[in-house]
Coordinates of C-alpha atoms and ligand atoms in Angstrom, one line a residue:
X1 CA -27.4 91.4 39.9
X2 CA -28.7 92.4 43.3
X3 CA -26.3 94.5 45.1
X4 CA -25.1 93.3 48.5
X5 CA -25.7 95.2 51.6
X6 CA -23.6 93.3 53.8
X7 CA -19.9 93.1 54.3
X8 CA -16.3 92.0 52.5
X9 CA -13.6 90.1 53.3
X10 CA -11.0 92.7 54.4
X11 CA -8.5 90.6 52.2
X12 CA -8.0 87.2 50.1
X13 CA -5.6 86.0 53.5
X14 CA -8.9 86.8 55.8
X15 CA -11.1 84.6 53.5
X16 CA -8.6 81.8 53.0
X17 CA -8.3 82.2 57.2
X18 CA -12.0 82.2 57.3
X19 CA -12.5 79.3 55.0
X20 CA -9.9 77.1 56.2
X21 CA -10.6 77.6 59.4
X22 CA -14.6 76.8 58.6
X23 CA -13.3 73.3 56.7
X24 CA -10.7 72.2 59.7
X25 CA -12.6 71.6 62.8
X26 CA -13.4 68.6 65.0
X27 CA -14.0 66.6 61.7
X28 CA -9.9 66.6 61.0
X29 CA -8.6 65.9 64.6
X30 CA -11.4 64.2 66.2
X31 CA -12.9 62.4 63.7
X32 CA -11.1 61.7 60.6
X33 CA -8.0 59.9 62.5
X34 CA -10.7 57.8 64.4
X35 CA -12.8 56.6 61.0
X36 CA -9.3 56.4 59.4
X37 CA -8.2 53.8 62.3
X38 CA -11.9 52.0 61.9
X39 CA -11.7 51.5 58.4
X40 CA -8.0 50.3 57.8
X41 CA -5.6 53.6 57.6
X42 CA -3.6 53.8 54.1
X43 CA -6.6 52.0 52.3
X44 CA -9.0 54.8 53.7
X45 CA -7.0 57.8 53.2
X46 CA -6.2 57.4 49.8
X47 CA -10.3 56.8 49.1
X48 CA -10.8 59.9 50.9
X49 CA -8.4 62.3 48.8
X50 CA -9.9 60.8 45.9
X51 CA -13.5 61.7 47.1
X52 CA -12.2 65.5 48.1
X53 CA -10.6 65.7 44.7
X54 CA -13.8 64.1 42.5
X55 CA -16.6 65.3 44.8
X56 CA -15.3 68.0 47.3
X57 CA -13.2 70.3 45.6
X58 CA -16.4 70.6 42.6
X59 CA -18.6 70.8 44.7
X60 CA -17.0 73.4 47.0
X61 CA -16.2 75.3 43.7
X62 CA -20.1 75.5 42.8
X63 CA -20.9 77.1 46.4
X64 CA -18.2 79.8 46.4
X65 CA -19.4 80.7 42.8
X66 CA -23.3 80.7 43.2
X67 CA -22.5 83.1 46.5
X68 CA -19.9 85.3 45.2
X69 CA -22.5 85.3 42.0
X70 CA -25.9 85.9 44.1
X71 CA -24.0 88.4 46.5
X72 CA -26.6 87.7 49.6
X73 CA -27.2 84.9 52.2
X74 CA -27.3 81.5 50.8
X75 CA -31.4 81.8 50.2
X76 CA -31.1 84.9 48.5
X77 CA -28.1 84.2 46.6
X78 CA -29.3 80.8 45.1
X79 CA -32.8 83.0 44.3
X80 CA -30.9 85.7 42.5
X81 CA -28.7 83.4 40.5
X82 CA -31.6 81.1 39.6
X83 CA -33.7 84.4 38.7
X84 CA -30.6 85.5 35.9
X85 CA -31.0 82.5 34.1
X86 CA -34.5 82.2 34.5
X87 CA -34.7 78.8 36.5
X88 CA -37.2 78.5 39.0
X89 CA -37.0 80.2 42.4
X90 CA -38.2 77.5 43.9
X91 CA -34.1 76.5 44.4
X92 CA -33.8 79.3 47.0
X93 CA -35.0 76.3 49.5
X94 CA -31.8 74.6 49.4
X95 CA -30.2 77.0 51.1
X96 CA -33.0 77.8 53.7
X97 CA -32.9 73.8 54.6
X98 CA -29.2 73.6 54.4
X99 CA -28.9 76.5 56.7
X100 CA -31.8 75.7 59.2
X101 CA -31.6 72.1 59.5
X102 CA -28.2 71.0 58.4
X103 CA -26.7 74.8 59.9
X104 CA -28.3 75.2 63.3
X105 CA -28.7 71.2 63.3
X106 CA -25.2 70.6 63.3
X107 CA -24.2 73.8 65.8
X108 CA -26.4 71.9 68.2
X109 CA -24.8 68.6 68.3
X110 CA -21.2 69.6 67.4
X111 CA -21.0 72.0 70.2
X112 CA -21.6 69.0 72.5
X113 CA -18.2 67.6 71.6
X114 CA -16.5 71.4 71.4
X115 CA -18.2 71.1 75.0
X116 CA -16.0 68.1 76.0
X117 CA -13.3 69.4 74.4
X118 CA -13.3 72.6 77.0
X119 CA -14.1 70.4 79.9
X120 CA -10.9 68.3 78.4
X121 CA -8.3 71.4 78.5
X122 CA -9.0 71.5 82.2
X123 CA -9.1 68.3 83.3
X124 CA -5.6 67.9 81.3
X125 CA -4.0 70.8 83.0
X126 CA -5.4 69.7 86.5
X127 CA -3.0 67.1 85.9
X128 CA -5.2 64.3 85.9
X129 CA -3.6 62.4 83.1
X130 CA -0.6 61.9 84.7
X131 CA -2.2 60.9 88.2
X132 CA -3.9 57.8 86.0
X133 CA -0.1 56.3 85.9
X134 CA 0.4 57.3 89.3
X135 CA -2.0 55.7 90.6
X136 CA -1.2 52.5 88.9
X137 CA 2.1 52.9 90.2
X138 CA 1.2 53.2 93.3
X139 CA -0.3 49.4 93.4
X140 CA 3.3 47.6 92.5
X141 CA 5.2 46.8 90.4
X142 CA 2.9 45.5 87.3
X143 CA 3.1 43.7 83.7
X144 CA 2.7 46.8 80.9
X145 CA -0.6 45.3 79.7
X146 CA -1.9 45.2 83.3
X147 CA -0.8 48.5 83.7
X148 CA -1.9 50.0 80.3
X149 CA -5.7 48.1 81.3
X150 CA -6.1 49.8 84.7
X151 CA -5.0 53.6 83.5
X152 CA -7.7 52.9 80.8
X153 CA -10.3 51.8 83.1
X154 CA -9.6 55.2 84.6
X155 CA -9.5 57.3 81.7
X156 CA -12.8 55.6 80.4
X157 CA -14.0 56.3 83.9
X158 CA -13.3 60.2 83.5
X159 CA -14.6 60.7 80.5
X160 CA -17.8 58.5 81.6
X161 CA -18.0 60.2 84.7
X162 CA -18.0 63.4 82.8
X163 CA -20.4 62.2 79.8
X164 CA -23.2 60.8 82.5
X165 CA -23.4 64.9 84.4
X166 CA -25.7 66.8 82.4
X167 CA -25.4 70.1 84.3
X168 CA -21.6 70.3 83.5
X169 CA -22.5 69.0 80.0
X170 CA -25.0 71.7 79.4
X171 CA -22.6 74.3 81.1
X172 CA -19.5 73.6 78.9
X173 CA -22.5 73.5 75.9
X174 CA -23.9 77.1 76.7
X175 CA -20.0 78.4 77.1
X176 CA -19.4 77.2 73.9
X177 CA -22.2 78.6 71.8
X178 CA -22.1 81.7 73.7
X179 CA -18.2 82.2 72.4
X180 CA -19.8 81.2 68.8
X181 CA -23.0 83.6 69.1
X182 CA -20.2 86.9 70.5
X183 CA -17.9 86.6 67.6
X184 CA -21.0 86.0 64.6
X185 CA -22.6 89.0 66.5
X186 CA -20.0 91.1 66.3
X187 CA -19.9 90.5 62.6
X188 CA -17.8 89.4 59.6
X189 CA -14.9 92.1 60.0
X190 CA -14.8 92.7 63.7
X191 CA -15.6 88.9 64.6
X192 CA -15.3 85.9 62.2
X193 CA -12.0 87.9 60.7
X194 CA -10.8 88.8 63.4
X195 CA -10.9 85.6 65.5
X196 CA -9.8 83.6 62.5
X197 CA -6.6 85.8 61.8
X198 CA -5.4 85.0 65.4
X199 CA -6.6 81.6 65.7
X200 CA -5.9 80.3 62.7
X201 CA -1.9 80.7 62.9
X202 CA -2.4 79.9 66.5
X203 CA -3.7 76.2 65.0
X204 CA -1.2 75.7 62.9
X205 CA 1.9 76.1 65.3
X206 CA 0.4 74.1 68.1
X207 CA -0.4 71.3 65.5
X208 CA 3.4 71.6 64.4
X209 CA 4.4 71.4 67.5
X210 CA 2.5 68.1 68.6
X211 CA 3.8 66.5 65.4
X212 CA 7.4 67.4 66.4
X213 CA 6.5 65.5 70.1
X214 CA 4.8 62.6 68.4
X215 CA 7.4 62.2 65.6
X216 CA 10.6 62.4 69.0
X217 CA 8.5 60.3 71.1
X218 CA 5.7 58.1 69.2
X219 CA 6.4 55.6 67.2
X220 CA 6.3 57.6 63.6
X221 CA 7.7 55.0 61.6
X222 CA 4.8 53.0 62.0
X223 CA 2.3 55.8 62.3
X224 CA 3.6 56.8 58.9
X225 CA 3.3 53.1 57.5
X226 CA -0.4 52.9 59.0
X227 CA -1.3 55.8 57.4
X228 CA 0.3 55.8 54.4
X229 CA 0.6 51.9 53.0
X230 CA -2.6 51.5 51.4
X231 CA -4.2 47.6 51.5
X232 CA -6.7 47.7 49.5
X233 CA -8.2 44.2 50.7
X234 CA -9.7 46.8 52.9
X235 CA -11.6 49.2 50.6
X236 CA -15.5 48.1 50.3
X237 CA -18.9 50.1 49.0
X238 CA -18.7 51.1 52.8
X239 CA -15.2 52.5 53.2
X240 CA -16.1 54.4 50.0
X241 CA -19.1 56.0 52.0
X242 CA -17.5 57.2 55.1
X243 CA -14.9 58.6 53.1
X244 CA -17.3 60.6 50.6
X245 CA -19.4 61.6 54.2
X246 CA -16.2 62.7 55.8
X247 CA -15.4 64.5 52.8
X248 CA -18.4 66.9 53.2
X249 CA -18.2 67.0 56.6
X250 CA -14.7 68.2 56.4
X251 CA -15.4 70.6 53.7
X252 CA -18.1 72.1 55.2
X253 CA -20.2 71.5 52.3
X254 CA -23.8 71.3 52.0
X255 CA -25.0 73.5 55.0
X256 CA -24.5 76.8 53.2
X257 CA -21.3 77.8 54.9
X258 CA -19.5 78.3 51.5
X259 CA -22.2 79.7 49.8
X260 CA -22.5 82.2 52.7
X261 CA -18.8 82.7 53.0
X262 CA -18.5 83.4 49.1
X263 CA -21.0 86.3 49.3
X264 CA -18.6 88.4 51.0
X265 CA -16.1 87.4 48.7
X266 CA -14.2 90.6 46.5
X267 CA -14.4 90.0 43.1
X268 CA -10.9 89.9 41.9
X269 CA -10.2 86.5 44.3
X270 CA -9.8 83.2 42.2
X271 CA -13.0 81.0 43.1
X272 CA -11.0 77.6 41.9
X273 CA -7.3 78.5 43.2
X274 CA -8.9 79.2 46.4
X275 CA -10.9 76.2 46.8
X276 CA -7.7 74.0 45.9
X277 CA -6.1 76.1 48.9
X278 CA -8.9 75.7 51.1
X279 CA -8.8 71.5 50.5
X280 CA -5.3 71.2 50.4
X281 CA -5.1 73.2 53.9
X282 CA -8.4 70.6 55.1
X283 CA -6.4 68.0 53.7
X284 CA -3.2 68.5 55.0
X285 CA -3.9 69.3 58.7
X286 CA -6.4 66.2 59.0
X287 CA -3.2 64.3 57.5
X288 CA -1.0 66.0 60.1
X289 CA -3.7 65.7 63.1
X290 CA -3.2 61.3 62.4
X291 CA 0.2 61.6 62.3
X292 CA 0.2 63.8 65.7
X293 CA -2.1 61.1 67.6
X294 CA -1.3 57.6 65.6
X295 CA 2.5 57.3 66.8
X296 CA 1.5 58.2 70.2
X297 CA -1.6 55.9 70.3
X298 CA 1.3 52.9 68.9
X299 CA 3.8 54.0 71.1
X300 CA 1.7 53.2 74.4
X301 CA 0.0 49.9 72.8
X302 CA -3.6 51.6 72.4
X303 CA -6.1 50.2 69.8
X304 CA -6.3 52.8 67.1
X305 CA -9.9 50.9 66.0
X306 CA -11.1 53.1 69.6
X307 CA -13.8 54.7 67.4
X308 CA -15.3 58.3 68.5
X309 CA -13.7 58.1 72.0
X310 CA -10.2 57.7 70.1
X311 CA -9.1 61.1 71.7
X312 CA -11.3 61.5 75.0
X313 CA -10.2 58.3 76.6
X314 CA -7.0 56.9 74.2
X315 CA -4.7 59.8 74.3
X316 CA -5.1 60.7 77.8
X317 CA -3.5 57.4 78.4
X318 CA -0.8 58.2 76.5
X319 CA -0.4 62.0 77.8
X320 CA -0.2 60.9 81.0
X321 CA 2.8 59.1 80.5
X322 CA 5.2 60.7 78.3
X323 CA 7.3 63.2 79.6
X324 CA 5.7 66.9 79.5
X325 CA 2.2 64.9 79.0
X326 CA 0.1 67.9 80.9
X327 CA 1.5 70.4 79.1
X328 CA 0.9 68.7 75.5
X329 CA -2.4 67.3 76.4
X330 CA -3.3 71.0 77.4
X331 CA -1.8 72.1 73.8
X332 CA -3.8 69.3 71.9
X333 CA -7.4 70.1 73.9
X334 CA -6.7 74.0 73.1
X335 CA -5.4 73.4 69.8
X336 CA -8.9 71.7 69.5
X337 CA -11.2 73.8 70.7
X338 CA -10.0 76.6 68.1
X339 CA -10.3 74.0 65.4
X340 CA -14.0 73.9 66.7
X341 CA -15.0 77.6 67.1
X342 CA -13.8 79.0 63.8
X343 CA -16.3 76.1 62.4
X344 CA -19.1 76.6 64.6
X345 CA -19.2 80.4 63.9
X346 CA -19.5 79.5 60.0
X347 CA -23.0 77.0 61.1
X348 CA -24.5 79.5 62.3
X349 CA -23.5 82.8 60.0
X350 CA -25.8 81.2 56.9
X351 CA -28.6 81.6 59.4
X352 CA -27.8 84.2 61.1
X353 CA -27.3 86.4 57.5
X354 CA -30.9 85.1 56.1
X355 CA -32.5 86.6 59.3
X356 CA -30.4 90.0 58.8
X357 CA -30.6 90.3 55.4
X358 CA -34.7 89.0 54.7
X359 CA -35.9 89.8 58.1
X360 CA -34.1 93.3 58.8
X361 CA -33.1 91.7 62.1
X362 CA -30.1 93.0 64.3
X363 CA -27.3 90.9 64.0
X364 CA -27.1 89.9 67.5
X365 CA -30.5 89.5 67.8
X366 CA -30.2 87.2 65.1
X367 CA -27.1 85.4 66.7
X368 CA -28.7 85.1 69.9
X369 CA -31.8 83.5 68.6
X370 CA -29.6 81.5 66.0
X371 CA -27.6 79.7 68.9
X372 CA -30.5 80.0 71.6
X373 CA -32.2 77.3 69.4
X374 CA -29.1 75.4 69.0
X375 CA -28.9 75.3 72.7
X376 CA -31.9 74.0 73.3
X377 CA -31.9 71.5 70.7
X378 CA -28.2 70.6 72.1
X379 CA -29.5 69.8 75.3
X380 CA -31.7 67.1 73.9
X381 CA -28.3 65.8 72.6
X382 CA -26.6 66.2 76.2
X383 CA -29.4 64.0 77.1
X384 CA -28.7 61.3 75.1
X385 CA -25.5 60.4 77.3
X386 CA -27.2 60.3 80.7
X387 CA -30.7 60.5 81.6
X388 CA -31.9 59.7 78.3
X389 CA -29.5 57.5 77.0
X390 CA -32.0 54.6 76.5
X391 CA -35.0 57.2 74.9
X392 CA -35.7 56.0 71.7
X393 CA -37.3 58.8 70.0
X394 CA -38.1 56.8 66.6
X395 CA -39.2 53.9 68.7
X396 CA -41.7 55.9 70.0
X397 CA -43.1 57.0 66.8
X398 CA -43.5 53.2 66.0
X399 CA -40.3 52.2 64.5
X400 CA -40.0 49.5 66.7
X401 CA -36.6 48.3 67.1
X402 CA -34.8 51.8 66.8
X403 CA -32.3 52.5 69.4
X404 CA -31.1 55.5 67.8
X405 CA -31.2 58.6 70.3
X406 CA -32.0 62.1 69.9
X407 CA -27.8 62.7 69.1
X408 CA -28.0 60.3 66.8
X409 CA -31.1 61.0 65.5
X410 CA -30.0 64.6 65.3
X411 CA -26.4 63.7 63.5
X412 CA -27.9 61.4 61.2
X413 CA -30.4 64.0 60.0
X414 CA -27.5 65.9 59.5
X415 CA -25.0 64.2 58.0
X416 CA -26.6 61.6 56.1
X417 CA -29.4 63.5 54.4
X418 CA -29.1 66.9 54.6
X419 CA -25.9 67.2 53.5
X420 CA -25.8 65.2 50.8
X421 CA -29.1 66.1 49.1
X422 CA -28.6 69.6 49.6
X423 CA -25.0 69.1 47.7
X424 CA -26.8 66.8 45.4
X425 CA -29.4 69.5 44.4
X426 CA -26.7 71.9 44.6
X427 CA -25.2 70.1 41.8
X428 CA -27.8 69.5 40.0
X429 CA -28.4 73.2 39.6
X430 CA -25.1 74.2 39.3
X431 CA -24.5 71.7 36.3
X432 CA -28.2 72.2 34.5
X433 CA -29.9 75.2 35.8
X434 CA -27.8 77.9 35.7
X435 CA -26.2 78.7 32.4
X436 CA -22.8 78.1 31.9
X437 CA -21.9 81.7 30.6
X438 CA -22.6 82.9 34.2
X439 CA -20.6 80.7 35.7
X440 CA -17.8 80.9 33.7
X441 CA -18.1 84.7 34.0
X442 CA -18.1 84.6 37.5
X443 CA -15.3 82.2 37.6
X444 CA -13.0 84.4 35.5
X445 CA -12.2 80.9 33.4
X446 CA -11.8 80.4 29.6
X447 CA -13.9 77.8 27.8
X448 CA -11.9 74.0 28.2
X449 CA -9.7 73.6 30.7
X450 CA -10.1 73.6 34.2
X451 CA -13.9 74.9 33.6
X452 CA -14.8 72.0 31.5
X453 CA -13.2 69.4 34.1
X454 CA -15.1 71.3 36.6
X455 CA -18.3 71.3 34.8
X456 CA -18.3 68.0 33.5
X457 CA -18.0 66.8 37.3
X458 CA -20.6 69.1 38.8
X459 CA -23.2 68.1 35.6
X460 CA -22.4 64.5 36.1
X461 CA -20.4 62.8 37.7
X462 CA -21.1 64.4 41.1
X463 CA -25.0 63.7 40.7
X464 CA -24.6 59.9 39.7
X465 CA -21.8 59.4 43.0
X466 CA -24.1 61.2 45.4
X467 CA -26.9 59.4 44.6
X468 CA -25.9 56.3 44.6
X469 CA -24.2 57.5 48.1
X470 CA -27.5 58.5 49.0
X471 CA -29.4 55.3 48.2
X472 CA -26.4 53.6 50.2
X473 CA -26.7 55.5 53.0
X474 CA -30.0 55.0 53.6
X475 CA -29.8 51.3 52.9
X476 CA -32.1 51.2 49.9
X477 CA -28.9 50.3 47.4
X478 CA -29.6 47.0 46.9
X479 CA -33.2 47.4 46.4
X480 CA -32.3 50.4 43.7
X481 CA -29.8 48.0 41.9
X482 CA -32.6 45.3 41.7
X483 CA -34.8 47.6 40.2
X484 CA -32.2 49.0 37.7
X485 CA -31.3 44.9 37.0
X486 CA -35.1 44.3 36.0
X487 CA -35.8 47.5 34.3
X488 CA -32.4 45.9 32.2
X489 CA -33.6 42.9 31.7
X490 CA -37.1 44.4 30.7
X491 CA -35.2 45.9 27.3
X492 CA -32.7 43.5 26.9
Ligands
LIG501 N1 -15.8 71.3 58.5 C1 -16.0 71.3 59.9 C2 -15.2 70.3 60.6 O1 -14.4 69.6 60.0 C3 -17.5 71.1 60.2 C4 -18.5 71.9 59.4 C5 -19.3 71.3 58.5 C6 -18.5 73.3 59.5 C7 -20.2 72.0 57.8 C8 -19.4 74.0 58.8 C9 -20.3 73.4 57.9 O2 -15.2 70.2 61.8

């Protein structure tokens, strides 16, 4: 096997930071909760923990072992692991898409929300949550509903007033990448390990906290209830599809973040105990993160259907009423913001560790031009929220009727093909390419047992579900099944 040049993991507690913190980002506080509320609570949470048991934790298993196994970045690993068992090395191209496109791809557009997110911790502690009541106050004595209607014409105006600027937009967009690009440069021990062992624990006491406010002042009973009391008149081919998406997302699976963090894994560390950790922990805190906003969104008569804007223009409303409401809404933003920084920095280190390792490039050379092409590809994304919110790239290109902008262009791209084919091909060689006595090796598994489960999944069932989720996503399901119905009734 090709012997690494780059770093370790100091310890299995800075790779479990590192991982966890990779997995729980703005897709557990910012956008599980909101799908959750759009697609019927219980029914949707119990689909989702069966995706991340079925699909996640297999496929999160495959990308630890094939970069702990190929020891480089995820291009080079996937090339020396197809090399030992003699598969083709044409597979080394998952990872260069996965961490280009889908790596860089994603930096670009999720640092637009990481950027709202900063512009949100001040704007919380200039107090002007609280001044939304005030105001509202101020005009008389008023029916709750009247009330609760002209705060959120406020809020919505904030966060409009905020979204349609795309100087500040691009400023809080450059600070963030920056802080991303200083802590990949710096490296795996003296950055990612050592923002994630002070962040991490950080995370998980604010997020304590806020559930201990929301559970003494929200309404908890029914927060639990929503989230907890499945009906499954609710679950559809579609609920199933946003869950198995939000399952990648969360994971971070598919862009080469686990493959990349697996390289600079020690040997001795348990590739399947940790991955259980690592969902369990991605699991748990996006669990925690609904029951920290649903009671408070209940308590104060907000919609929790409110979609992506659940926690830009819905919780203000309720922070600025409840007692200590500045200092809690300051919490949640910052408690936020770390959730999204020890993710970004794992978009970009795939990349960032092809260019070091394949190019000979400096590290912060690489870093810089990593997030510089982030940034600039973010500010098409900025764009889409003001002065080119009615640009229709696709529609240009002649696919009349498209209203899709660059952002969503961008987080389509993303999210509903890159990475779910790169996990599918991922699988795909996993399960049939590389042999099994190399994985099992690497694993430190005996035959049967958990390894058997495990393969069985990765060989396929995880195939079969992505493709179908594939076909689904891009709406071509129905034609597929039609084609499968007459190639049926051809042999029957
Ligand atoms: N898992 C991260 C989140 O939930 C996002 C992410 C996806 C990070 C893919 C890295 C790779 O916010």
């Amino acid at each position: 096997m090709a012997s690494g040049v780059h770093e370790q993991w100091s310890s299995r507690m800075a790779f479990i930071f590192a991982a966890v913190g990779s997995a729980i980002g703005l897709g557990n506080i910012w956008r599980f909760p909101y799908l959750a509320g759009e697609n019927g609570g219980g029914a949707f949470v119990l689909v989702y923990i069966a995706c991340v048991l079925l699909i996640g934790i297999p496929i999160l298993m495959a990308e630890l072992t094939i970069g702990r196994r190929g020891k480089e970045s995820p291009m080079r690993s996937l090339l020396n692991v197809a090399k030992e068992s003699g598969a083709s090395p044409k597979w080394r191209w998952i990872g260069t898409i996965a961490a280009f496109a889908g790596g860089l791809g994603l930096l670009s557009y999720y640092s637009v929300i990481a950027g709202w997110v900063l512009a949100y911790i001040f704007k919380a502690a200039s107090g002007m949550f609280t001044e939304f009541w005030a105001n509202v106050g101020v005009a008389g004595d008023v029916a709750p509903e009247i009330a609760i209607a002209a705060v959120r014409e406020q809020s919505e105006a904030a966060k409009n007033a905020m979204m349609s600027d795309p100087l500040t937009m691009s400023f809080w967009l450059f600070v963030f990448i920056a802080g991303t690009v200083f802590i990949v440069g710096r490296g795996i021990n003296a950055g990612l390990e050592k923002a994630v062992t002070y962040l991490m624990p950080a995370l998980f006491l604010i997020l304590l906290v806020l559930v201990g406010f929301a559970m003494a002042t929200g309404e908890f009973g029914q927060a639990v209830n929503y989230l907890f009391a499945p009906d499954f008149s609710k679950v559809d081919g579609y609920t199933v599809l946003r869950a198995v998406g939000q399952a990648f997302f969360s994971l971070s699976l598919g862009l080469g973040t686990m493959l990349a963090y697996g390289a600079y894994l020690p040997k001795d560390i348990s590739l399947h105990r940790s991955s259980f950790i690592i969902a369990g922990a991605d699991t748990g805190v996006a669990l925690m993160a609904g029951m920290a906003i649903f009671p408070l969104v209940f308590a104060y008569g907000l919609s929790p259907e409110s979609g992506p804007s659940l926690i830009f223009d819905a919780l203000p409303i309720a922070f600025g009423k409840m007692p200590g409401g500045t200092l809690f809404g300051v919490l949640f933003f910052i408690l936020l913001a770390i959730a999204a920084v020890t993710s970004s920095i794992s978009m970009l280190e795939p990349g960032v560790s092809y260019l070091e390792e394949k190019k000979g490039m400096n590290r912060w050379k690489a870093a810089i031009l990593g997030g510089g092409a982030a940034f600039l590809v973010g500010l098409l994304s900025v764009l889409s929220y003001n002065n080119w919110d009615h640009v229709y790239p696709l529609a240009m290109l002649g696919l009349e009727g498209n209203t899709m902008t660059f952002y969503d262009i961008t987080d389509y791209i993303v999210s509903n093909l890159v990475m779910p084919i790169a996990s599918l091909a991922l699988a795909v060689f996993a399960g049939w390419f590389v042999m099994r006595k190399h994985l099992r090796a690497e694993m430190g598994l005996p035959e049967g047992g958990i390894f058997e489960i495990w393969h069985v999944l990765i060989k396929f069932f995880c195939p079969v579900a992505l493709v179908i989720i594939l076909l689904s996503g891009l709406g071509l399901l129905d034609l597929a099944l039609e084609y499968l119905k007459d190639l049926v009734d051809l042999f029957a």
